[in-house]
PDB file of C-alpha atoms in Angstrom:
ATOM      1  CA  MET A  11     -17.417  15.607  96.485  1.00 52.00           C
ATOM      2  CA  ALA A  12     -18.236  13.891  93.146  1.00 47.00           C
ATOM      3  CA  ASN A  13     -16.218  10.806  94.112  1.00 54.00           C
ATOM      4  CA  ARG A  14     -17.997  10.653  97.477  1.00 55.00           C
ATOM      5  CA  MET A  15     -21.425  10.744  95.790  1.00 53.00           C
ATOM      6  CA  GLN A  16     -20.408   8.051  93.300  1.00 54.00           C
ATOM      7  CA  ARG A  17     -19.230   5.776  96.126  1.00 56.00           C
ATOM      8  CA  ALA A  18     -22.495   6.338  97.996  1.00 53.00           C
ATOM      9  CA  ALA A  19     -24.570   5.483  94.903  1.00 52.00           C
ATOM     10  CA  LEU A  20     -22.516   2.331  94.300  1.00 50.00           C
ATOM     11  CA  GLY A  21     -22.966   1.265  97.926  1.00 56.00           C
ATOM     12  CA  LEU A  22     -26.739   1.738  97.677  1.00 51.00           C
ATOM     13  CA  ALA A  23     -26.920  -0.355  94.507  1.00 51.00           C
ATOM     14  CA  LEU A  24     -24.896  -3.161  96.074  1.00 51.00           C
ATOM     15  CA  SER A  25     -27.069  -3.180  99.178  1.00 54.00           C
ATOM     16  CA  LEU A  26     -30.227  -3.451  97.077  1.00 48.00           C
ATOM     17  CA  MET A  27     -28.793  -6.359  95.128  1.00 51.00           C
ATOM     18  CA  ALA A  28     -27.806  -8.091  98.369  1.00 51.00           C
ATOM     19  CA  ALA A  29     -31.319  -7.635  99.744  1.00 50.00           C
ATOM     20  CA  ALA A  30     -32.859  -9.110  96.568  1.00 50.00           C
ATOM     21  CA  PRO A  31     -30.602 -11.919  95.266  1.00 50.00           C
ATOM     22  CA  GLY A  32     -30.732 -12.450  91.523  1.00 48.00           C
ATOM     23  CA  LEU A  33     -32.208  -9.004  90.846  1.00 44.00           C
ATOM     24  CA  ALA A  34     -29.561  -8.179  88.247  1.00 43.00           C
ATOM     25  CA  GLN A  35     -30.256 -11.405  86.352  1.00 45.00           C
ATOM     26  CA  GLN A  36     -34.046 -11.198  86.496  1.00 46.00           C
ATOM     27  CA  THR A  37     -35.842 -11.258  83.147  1.00 45.00           C
ATOM     28  CA  TYR A  38     -39.276  -9.760  82.805  1.00 46.00           C
ATOM     29  CA  VAL A  39     -41.552 -11.625  80.414  1.00 48.00           C
ATOM     30  CA  THR A  40     -45.139 -10.717  79.672  1.00 47.00           C
ATOM     31  CA  PRO A  41     -47.268 -13.717  80.627  1.00 55.00           C
ATOM     32  CA  PRO A  42     -48.599 -15.343  77.434  1.00 53.00           C
ATOM     33  CA  GLY A  43     -52.281 -14.774  77.021  1.00 54.00           C
ATOM     34  CA  ALA A  44     -52.378 -12.055  79.661  1.00 57.00           C
ATOM     35  CA  GLY A  45     -55.827 -10.546  79.676  1.00 63.00           C
ATOM     36  CA  SER A  46     -57.048 -13.142  77.184  1.00 70.00           C
ATOM     37  CA  PRO A  47     -59.799 -15.695  77.918  1.00 77.00           C
ATOM     38  CA  TYR A  48     -57.936 -18.284  75.820  1.00 77.00           C
ATOM     39  CA  PRO A  49     -55.185 -20.527  77.185  1.00 80.00           C
ATOM     40  CA  PRO A  50     -51.613 -19.788  76.092  1.00 81.00           C
ATOM     41  CA  PRO A  51     -50.345 -21.768  73.079  1.00 79.00           C
ATOM     42  CA  ASP A  52     -48.342 -24.911  73.599  1.00 86.00           C
ATOM     43  CA  PRO A  53     -44.655 -23.908  73.245  1.00 89.00           C
ATOM     44  CA  GLN A  54     -43.691 -26.922  71.128  1.00 86.00           C
ATOM     45  CA  ASP A  55     -46.745 -26.634  68.912  1.00 88.00           C
ATOM     46  CA  TRP A  56     -45.974 -22.944  68.317  1.00 84.00           C
ATOM     47  CA  TRP A  57     -42.791 -23.875  66.407  1.00 88.00           C
ATOM     48  CA  SER A  58     -43.715 -27.220  64.875  1.00 89.00           C
ATOM     49  CA  ALA A  59     -47.365 -26.903  63.825  1.00 87.00           C
ATOM     50  CA  GLU A  60     -48.095 -26.548  60.132  1.00 87.00           C
ATOM     51  CA  ARG A  61     -48.989 -23.074  58.951  1.00 85.00           C
ATOM     52  CA  PRO A  62     -50.982 -22.323  55.789  1.00 86.00           C
ATOM     53  CA  PRO A  63     -48.928 -20.737  53.001  1.00 84.00           C
ATOM     54  CA  PRO A  64     -49.579 -17.071  52.221  1.00 86.00           C
ATOM     55  CA  PRO A  65     -52.219 -16.406  49.566  1.00 90.00           C
ATOM     56  CA  ASP A  66     -51.211 -15.459  46.039  1.00 91.00           C
ATOM     57  CA  ALA A  67     -51.886 -11.782  46.638  1.00 93.00           C
ATOM     58  CA  ALA A  68     -49.401 -11.717  49.542  1.00 92.00           C
ATOM     59  CA  ASP A  69     -46.619 -13.485  47.612  1.00 93.00           C
ATOM     60  CA  PRO A  70     -47.463 -13.876  43.907  1.00 94.00           C
ATOM     61  CA  MET A  71     -44.123 -15.494  43.013  1.00 91.00           C
ATOM     62  CA  ALA A  72     -44.002 -17.931  45.946  1.00 88.00           C
ATOM     63  CA  ARG A  73     -42.968 -21.594  45.840  1.00 84.00           C
ATOM     64  CA  ARG A  74     -40.821 -21.241  42.735  1.00 85.00           C
ATOM     65  CA  ARG A  75     -37.498 -23.007  42.348  1.00 82.00           C
ATOM     66  CA  LEU A  76     -34.420 -20.927  41.835  1.00 76.00           C
ATOM     67  CA  PRO A  77     -32.581 -21.709  38.590  1.00 75.00           C
ATOM     68  CA  ARG A  78     -29.462 -23.873  38.822  1.00 76.00           C
ATOM     69  CA  ALA A  79     -27.303 -20.896  37.965  1.00 72.00           C
ATOM     70  CA  GLY A  80     -28.446 -19.220  41.158  1.00 67.00           C
ATOM     71  CA  PRO A  81     -30.782 -16.340  41.900  1.00 64.00           C
ATOM     72  CA  PRO A  82     -31.519 -14.089  38.921  1.00 63.00           C
ATOM     73  CA  PRO A  83     -29.650 -10.770  38.841  1.00 68.00           C
ATOM     74  CA  VAL A  84     -31.769  -8.195  40.628  1.00 71.00           C
ATOM     75  CA  VAL A  85     -31.065  -4.495  40.402  1.00 77.00           C
ATOM     76  CA  THR A  86     -32.476  -2.845  43.499  1.00 87.00           C
ATOM     77  CA  PRO A  87     -31.057  -0.384  46.037  1.00 88.00           C
ATOM     78  CA  VAL A  88     -33.218  -1.924  48.772  1.00 92.00           C
ATOM     79  CA  GLU A  89     -31.611  -4.466  51.108  1.00 93.00           C
ATOM     80  CA  PRO A  90     -33.476  -7.748  51.791  1.00 92.00           C
ATOM     81  CA  THR A  91     -33.735  -6.896  55.495  1.00 93.00           C
ATOM     82  CA  LEU A  92     -35.504  -3.630  54.664  1.00 95.00           C
ATOM     83  CA  TYR A  93     -38.040  -5.507  52.538  1.00 96.00           C
ATOM     84  CA  ARG A  94     -38.708  -7.753  55.550  1.00 95.00           C
ATOM     85  CA  LEU A  95     -39.314  -4.728  57.767  1.00 95.00           C
ATOM     86  CA  TRP A  96     -41.954  -3.562  55.313  1.00 96.00           C
ATOM     87  CA  GLY A  97     -43.562  -7.021  55.249  1.00 95.00           C
ATOM     88  CA  LEU A  98     -42.609  -7.780  51.644  1.00 96.00           C
ATOM     89  CA  PRO A  99     -40.751 -10.752  50.158  1.00 93.00           C
ATOM     90  CA  PRO A 100     -37.320  -9.424  49.118  1.00 93.00           C
ATOM     91  CA  LEU A 101     -37.101  -8.669  45.430  1.00 91.00           C
ATOM     92  CA  GLN A 102     -33.787 -10.554  45.462  1.00 89.00           C
ATOM     93  CA  THR A 103     -35.656 -13.842  46.009  1.00 87.00           C
ATOM     94  CA  GLN A 104     -38.305 -13.396  43.316  1.00 90.00           C
ATOM     95  CA  VAL A 105     -38.122 -15.677  40.269  1.00 90.00           C
ATOM     96  CA  VAL A 106     -39.671 -14.013  37.219  1.00 91.00           C
ATOM     97  CA  TYR A 107     -40.505 -15.999  34.082  1.00 91.00           C
ATOM     98  CA  GLY A 108     -41.022 -14.817  30.539  1.00 91.00           C
ATOM     99  CA  GLY A 109     -44.194 -12.791  30.115  1.00 94.00           C
ATOM    100  CA  GLU A 110     -44.022 -11.534  33.701  1.00 96.00           C
ATOM    101  CA  ALA A 111     -42.875  -8.308  35.363  1.00 96.00           C
ATOM    102  CA  MET A 112     -42.669  -6.608  38.722  1.00 97.00           C
ATOM    103  CA  ILE A 113     -42.621  -2.842  39.287  1.00 97.00           C
ATOM    104  CA  GLU A 114     -41.995  -1.113  42.602  1.00 97.00           C
ATOM    105  CA  ILE A 115     -42.589   2.488  43.610  1.00 98.00           C
ATOM    106  CA  TRP A 116     -41.056   3.913  46.800  1.00 97.00           C
ATOM    107  CA  ARG A 117     -42.664   7.247  47.699  1.00 97.00           C
ATOM    108  CA  ARG A 118     -40.423   9.346  49.967  1.00 94.00           C
ATOM    109  CA  PRO A 119     -41.616  12.843  51.010  1.00 93.00           C
ATOM    110  CA  SER A 120     -38.834  15.288  51.854  1.00 88.00           C
ATOM    111  CA  ASN A 121     -40.751  16.861  54.741  1.00 89.00           C
ATOM    112  CA  SER A 122     -42.208  13.734  56.329  1.00 91.00           C
ATOM    113  CA  VAL A 123     -41.188  10.219  57.399  1.00 93.00           C
ATOM    114  CA  ASP A 124     -44.494   8.751  56.170  1.00 96.00           C
ATOM    115  CA  GLN A 125     -43.451   6.562  53.252  1.00 97.00           C
ATOM    116  CA  ILE A 126     -45.396   4.326  50.869  1.00 98.00           C
ATOM    117  CA  VAL A 127     -44.197   1.220  49.017  1.00 98.00           C
ATOM    118  CA  ILE A 128     -46.198  -0.150  46.071  1.00 98.00           C
ATOM    119  CA  ARG A 129     -45.302  -3.384  44.300  1.00 98.00           C
ATOM    120  CA  LEU A 130     -47.166  -4.396  41.146  1.00 98.00           C
ATOM    121  CA  THR A 131     -46.828  -7.932  39.789  1.00 98.00           C
ATOM    122  CA  ALA A 132     -47.943  -9.249  36.392  1.00 98.00           C
ATOM    123  CA  ARG A 133     -47.974 -13.048  36.261  1.00 97.00           C
ATOM    124  CA  ARG A 134     -47.991 -15.171  33.127  1.00 95.00           C
ATOM    125  CA  ASP A 135     -51.253 -16.891  34.068  1.00 95.00           C
ATOM    126  CA  GLY A 136     -53.083 -13.628  33.314  1.00 95.00           C
ATOM    127  CA  LYS A 137     -53.333 -12.354  36.884  1.00 97.00           C
ATOM    128  CA  ALA A 138     -51.955  -9.148  38.382  1.00 98.00           C
ATOM    129  CA  PHE A 139     -51.443  -8.174  42.013  1.00 98.00           C
ATOM    130  CA  ALA A 140     -50.673  -5.155  44.174  1.00 98.00           C
ATOM    131  CA  GLN A 141     -48.830  -5.252  47.494  1.00 98.00           C
ATOM    132  CA  VAL A 142     -48.990  -1.880  49.243  1.00 98.00           C
ATOM    133  CA  ARG A 143     -47.426  -0.735  52.527  1.00 97.00           C
ATOM    134  CA  ALA A 144     -47.317   2.581  54.363  1.00 97.00           C
ATOM    135  CA  GLY A 145     -45.582   3.528  57.560  1.00 97.00           C
ATOM    136  CA  ARG A 146     -43.148   5.803  59.359  1.00 95.00           C
ATOM    137  CA  ALA A 147     -39.608   4.871  58.415  1.00 91.00           C
ATOM    138  CA  CYS A 148     -37.793   6.731  61.139  1.00 88.00           C
ATOM    139  CA  CYS A 149     -36.684   6.735  64.708  1.00 85.00           C
ATOM    140  CA  GLU A 150     -37.759   3.214  65.741  1.00 84.00           C
ATOM    141  CA  PRO A 151     -36.282  -0.246  65.102  1.00 87.00           C
ATOM    142  CA  GLU A 152     -39.304  -1.221  63.017  1.00 91.00           C
ATOM    143  CA  ILE A 153     -41.549   0.538  60.511  1.00 94.00           C
ATOM    144  CA  ALA A 154     -43.829   2.405  62.889  1.00 94.00           C
ATOM    145  CA  ARG A 155     -47.613   2.392  62.371  1.00 94.00           C
ATOM    146  CA  ARG A 156     -47.232   0.138  59.371  1.00 96.00           C
ATOM    147  CA  VAL A 157     -50.410  -0.657  57.473  1.00 96.00           C
ATOM    148  CA  GLY A 158     -50.891  -2.408  54.173  1.00 96.00           C
ATOM    149  CA  PHE A 159     -52.836  -4.798  52.008  1.00 96.00           C
ATOM    150  CA  ASP A 160     -52.384  -7.371  49.253  1.00 97.00           C
ATOM    151  CA  VAL A 161     -54.993  -7.621  46.488  1.00 97.00           C
ATOM    152  CA  GLU A 162     -55.527  -9.160  43.091  1.00 97.00           C
ATOM    153  CA  LEU A 163     -56.018  -6.387  40.548  1.00 97.00           C
ATOM    154  CA  PRO A 164     -58.845  -6.186  37.992  1.00 95.00           C
ATOM    155  CA  THR A 165     -58.446  -7.495  34.472  1.00 90.00           C
ATOM    156  CA  GLY A 166     -56.426  -5.113  32.346  1.00 93.00           C
ATOM    157  CA  TYR A 167     -53.737  -4.306  34.886  1.00 97.00           C
ATOM    158  CA  ARG A 168     -51.524  -7.171  33.745  1.00 97.00           C
ATOM    159  CA  SER A 169     -51.106  -5.841  30.209  1.00 97.00           C
ATOM    160  CA  ARG A 170     -50.539  -2.334  31.579  1.00 97.00           C
ATOM    161  CA  ILE A 171     -47.790  -3.510  33.946  1.00 98.00           C
ATOM    162  CA  LEU A 172     -46.047  -5.422  31.159  1.00 97.00           C
ATOM    163  CA  GLU A 173     -46.276  -2.378  28.900  1.00 97.00           C
ATOM    164  CA  LEU A 174     -44.791  -0.082  31.549  1.00 97.00           C
ATOM    165  CA  ALA A 175     -41.994  -2.565  32.284  1.00 96.00           C
ATOM    166  CA  GLN A 176     -40.810  -2.075  28.688  1.00 95.00           C
ATOM    167  CA  ALA A 177     -41.289   1.704  28.596  1.00 96.00           C
ATOM    168  CA  PRO A 178     -38.425   3.745  27.077  1.00 95.00           C
ATOM    169  CA  VAL A 179     -38.050   5.710  30.317  1.00 95.00           C
ATOM    170  CA  TRP A 180     -36.119   2.780  31.845  1.00 94.00           C
ATOM    171  CA  SER A 181     -33.222   3.588  29.507  1.00 92.00           C
ATOM    172  CA  THR A 182     -32.901   7.136  30.878  1.00 91.00           C
ATOM    173  CA  PRO A 183     -30.350   8.050  33.584  1.00 89.00           C
ATOM    174  CA  ARG A 184     -30.958   6.547  36.998  1.00 91.00           C
ATOM    175  CA  ASP A 185     -30.296   9.827  38.840  1.00 90.00           C
ATOM    176  CA  ALA A 186     -31.405  12.802  36.780  1.00 85.00           C
ATOM    177  CA  VAL A 187     -32.265  16.475  36.982  1.00 85.00           C
ATOM    178  CA  ALA A 188     -34.336  18.759  34.778  1.00 85.00           C
ATOM    179  CA  GLN A 189     -32.369  21.420  32.891  1.00 83.00           C
ATOM    180  CA  GLU A 190     -33.993  24.304  31.053  1.00 83.00           C
ATOM    181  CA  GLY A 191     -32.911  24.934  27.501  1.00 69.00           C
ATOM    182  CA  ASN A 192     -31.079  28.167  28.355  1.00 65.00           C
ATOM    183  CA  ALA A 193     -29.737  27.056  31.756  1.00 60.00           C
ATOM    184  CA  SER A 194     -26.224  25.892  32.521  1.00 51.00           C
ATOM    185  CA  VAL A 195     -27.161  23.710  35.501  1.00 52.00           C
ATOM    186  CA  GLY A 196     -30.090  21.509  36.412  1.00 54.00           C
ATOM    187  CA  SER A 197     -32.882  22.519  38.749  1.00 60.00           C
ATOM    188  CA  ILE A 198     -32.858  21.655  42.454  1.00 65.00           C
ATOM    189  CA  CYS A 199     -35.892  20.723  44.524  1.00 66.00           C
ATOM    190  CA  LEU A 200     -35.820  20.740  48.324  1.00 68.00           C
ATOM    191  CA  ASP A 201     -39.479  20.302  49.283  1.00 76.00           C
ATOM    192  CA  GLY A 202     -41.779  17.702  47.780  1.00 87.00           C
ATOM    193  CA  VAL A 203     -41.879  13.970  47.095  1.00 93.00           C
ATOM    194  CA  ALA A 204     -39.063  11.863  45.652  1.00 93.00           C
ATOM    195  CA  TYR A 205     -39.675   8.513  43.989  1.00 96.00           C
ATOM    196  CA  ASP A 206     -37.556   5.410  43.567  1.00 96.00           C
ATOM    197  CA  LEU A 207     -38.823   3.192  40.762  1.00 97.00           C
ATOM    198  CA  ILE A 208     -37.642  -0.397  40.296  1.00 97.00           C
ATOM    199  CA  ARG A 209     -38.528  -2.989  37.690  1.00 95.00           C
ATOM    200  CA  LEU A 210     -37.778  -6.684  37.376  1.00 94.00           C
ATOM    201  CA  THR A 211     -38.364  -8.860  34.320  1.00 92.00           C
ATOM    202  CA  GLU A 212     -36.897 -12.170  33.213  1.00 89.00           C
ATOM    203  CA  SER A 213     -34.155 -10.447  31.222  1.00 83.00           C
ATOM    204  CA  ALA A 214     -33.820  -6.951  32.665  1.00 79.00           C
ATOM    205  CA  GLY A 215     -33.783  -4.882  35.800  1.00 86.00           C
ATOM    206  CA  GLY A 216     -33.832  -1.165  36.233  1.00 90.00           C
ATOM    207  CA  ILE A 217     -33.782   1.650  38.754  1.00 94.00           C
ATOM    208  CA  LEU A 218     -34.909   5.248  38.409  1.00 95.00           C
ATOM    209  CA  ARG A 219     -34.800   7.968  41.046  1.00 93.00           C
ATOM    210  CA  ARG A 220     -36.727  11.163  40.487  1.00 93.00           C
ATOM    211  CA  ASP A 221     -36.637  13.970  43.010  1.00 88.00           C
ATOM    212  CA  CYS A 222     -39.493  16.320  43.753  1.00 84.00           C
ATOM    213  CA  GLU A 223     -39.027  18.748  40.828  1.00 88.00           C
ATOM    214  CA  ASP A 224     -42.198  18.636  38.705  1.00 92.00           C
ATOM    215  CA  ALA A 225     -40.547  18.006  35.337  1.00 92.00           C
ATOM    216  CA  GLU A 226     -38.474  15.121  36.704  1.00 93.00           C
ATOM    217  CA  VAL A 227     -41.541  13.468  38.202  1.00 94.00           C
ATOM    218  CA  GLY A 228     -43.519  14.181  35.038  1.00 95.00           C
ATOM    219  CA  GLU A 229     -41.123  12.037  33.025  1.00 95.00           C
ATOM    220  CA  VAL A 230     -42.289   8.962  34.990  1.00 97.00           C
ATOM    221  CA  ALA A 231     -45.927  10.058  35.360  1.00 97.00           C
ATOM    222  CA  ASP A 232     -47.268   7.010  33.486  1.00 97.00           C
ATOM    223  CA  LEU A 233     -45.641   4.645  35.984  1.00 98.00           C
ATOM    224  CA  LEU A 234     -46.761   6.656  39.001  1.00 98.00           C
ATOM    225  CA  GLU A 235     -50.350   7.049  37.840  1.00 97.00           C
ATOM    226  CA  THR A 236     -50.745   3.306  37.325  1.00 97.00           C
ATOM    227  CA  ALA A 237     -49.074   2.304  40.599  1.00 98.00           C
ATOM    228  CA  ILE A 238     -50.818   4.847  42.813  1.00 97.00           C
ATOM    229  CA  GLY A 239     -54.111   4.259  41.036  1.00 97.00           C
ATOM    230  CA  ALA A 240     -53.826   0.577  41.959  1.00 97.00           C
ATOM    231  CA  ALA A 241     -53.079   1.531  45.584  1.00 97.00           C
ATOM    232  CA  MET A 242     -56.040   3.864  46.056  1.00 97.00           C
ATOM    233  CA  GLY A 243     -59.410   2.884  47.480  1.00 96.00           C
ATOM    234  CA  HIS A 244     -58.392  -0.136  49.560  1.00 96.00           C
ATOM    235  CA  GLU A 245     -57.089   1.342  52.835  1.00 96.00           C
ATOM    236  CA  PRO A 246     -58.227   4.785  54.064  1.00 96.00           C
ATOM    237  CA  ARG A 247     -55.090   5.192  56.187  1.00 97.00           C
ATOM    238  CA  ILE A 248     -53.041   4.997  53.004  1.00 97.00           C
ATOM    239  CA  ASP A 249     -55.391   7.145  50.942  1.00 97.00           C
ATOM    240  CA  VAL A 250     -54.964  10.099  53.327  1.00 97.00           C
ATOM    241  CA  LEU A 251     -51.223  10.115  52.583  1.00 96.00           C
ATOM    242  CA  LEU A 252     -52.015  10.705  48.889  1.00 96.00           C
ATOM    243  CA  PRO A 253     -53.863  14.050  48.836  1.00 92.00           C
ATOM    244  CA  ASN A 254     -53.590  14.339  45.046  1.00 93.00           C
ATOM    245  CA  GLY A 255     -54.464  10.719  44.425  1.00 95.00           C
ATOM    246  CA  ALA A 256     -53.090   9.412  41.150  1.00 96.00           C
ATOM    247  CA  ASP A 257     -53.263  12.807  39.422  1.00 96.00           C
ATOM    248  CA  PHE A 258     -49.896  13.783  37.955  1.00 96.00           C
ATOM    249  CA  SER A 259     -51.254  16.167  35.303  1.00 96.00           C
ATOM    250  CA  ARG A 260     -49.261  19.103  36.715  1.00 95.00           C
ATOM    251  CA  GLU A 261     -45.999  17.173  36.652  1.00 94.00           C
ATOM    252  CA  ARG A 262     -46.717  15.803  33.189  1.00 95.00           C
ATOM    253  CA  ALA A 263     -47.411  19.312  31.869  1.00 96.00           C
ATOM    254  CA  ALA A 264     -44.150  20.574  33.413  1.00 93.00           C
ATOM    255  CA  TYR A 265     -42.190  17.821  31.669  1.00 93.00           C
ATOM    256  CA  GLU A 266     -43.849  18.502  28.316  1.00 94.00           C
ATOM    257  CA  ALA A 267     -43.141  22.229  28.695  1.00 93.00           C
ATOM    258  CA  LEU A 268     -39.510  21.491  29.522  1.00 92.00           C
ATOM    259  CA  ILE A 269     -39.035  19.422  26.365  1.00 92.00           C
ATOM    260  CA  ALA A 270     -40.950  21.914  24.191  1.00 92.00           C
ATOM    261  CA  GLY A 271     -38.692  24.713  25.465  1.00 91.00           C
ATOM    262  CA  GLY A 272     -35.503  22.910  24.480  1.00 91.00           C
ATOM    263  CA  GLY A 273     -34.784  21.527  27.946  1.00 89.00           C
ATOM    264  CA  ARG A 274     -34.013  17.969  28.918  1.00 87.00           C
ATOM    265  CA  ILE A 275     -33.736  15.476  31.728  1.00 87.00           C
ATOM    266  CA  LYS A 276     -30.000  14.979  32.082  1.00 86.00           C
ATOM    267  CA  PRO A 277     -27.805  12.857  34.369  1.00 87.00           C
ATOM    268  CA  GLU A 278     -27.365  14.363  37.797  1.00 77.00           C
ATOM    269  CA  ASP A 279     -24.222  16.463  38.210  1.00 64.00           C
ATOM    270  CA  ARG A 280     -21.743  14.658  40.398  1.00 62.00           C
ATOM    271  CA  PRO A 281     -19.766  16.728  42.909  1.00 52.00           C
ATOM    272  CA  ARG A 282     -16.172  17.213  41.934  1.00 52.00           C
ATOM    273  CA  ALA A 283     -13.583  15.334  43.902  1.00 53.00           C
ATOM    274  CA  PRO A 284     -11.465  17.587  46.128  1.00 52.00           C
TER     275      PRO A 284
END
């Protein structure tokens, strides 16, 4: 019975194709300018016409020559293609001079796919910039509902970014957990927000990952407060994803209490090989 039904379905498909030659090879293309009062663009002009370069805020380190030795060493867990999906120049292509720094924050909630990326740039000409993106990083080939903005930051941010790029916290373990003074193992957090922090300077890179446990996040509170503070107030659709704003006082207090009680932020325990 199954074979008979399959043969009948195949015969129907073949008859439809015979009645409409070329149906299998037909390509459906949305007419350019459909529903628009303007004429469609000239195809050749679309690819050959000059386009204005992006403004400084959208690509602060643009139009720089790579050194003869090749691209500078960049320490980042993010692939260049993922940066492109978020609408950011890949960190791997950025040329940073002396007196400059870049800091990235990737905010990843454990109970949501709504992520935020914040990149702060301090340039040697005295300017500082923020590039901020938010979107749903799941279930579709692109970053769904992506929104973002690029702005030049007020005076004072440059010195703060440079200061944070040299903070002692960058010498702490990349993957770490909080361990109480009288505990034998580190704490585990399953519900909250994890952060990946990345820095790039002329002579150094760095990566930190802090999971959602308050004391772990409190160790990097200075970085998070500056980055999220720079991201707030420009795009309401991003602000609503930050219910606590740039307030990390609870996490900072948890970290201080951990240290005062003889605890520490230690390297994450690796699972034993079988």
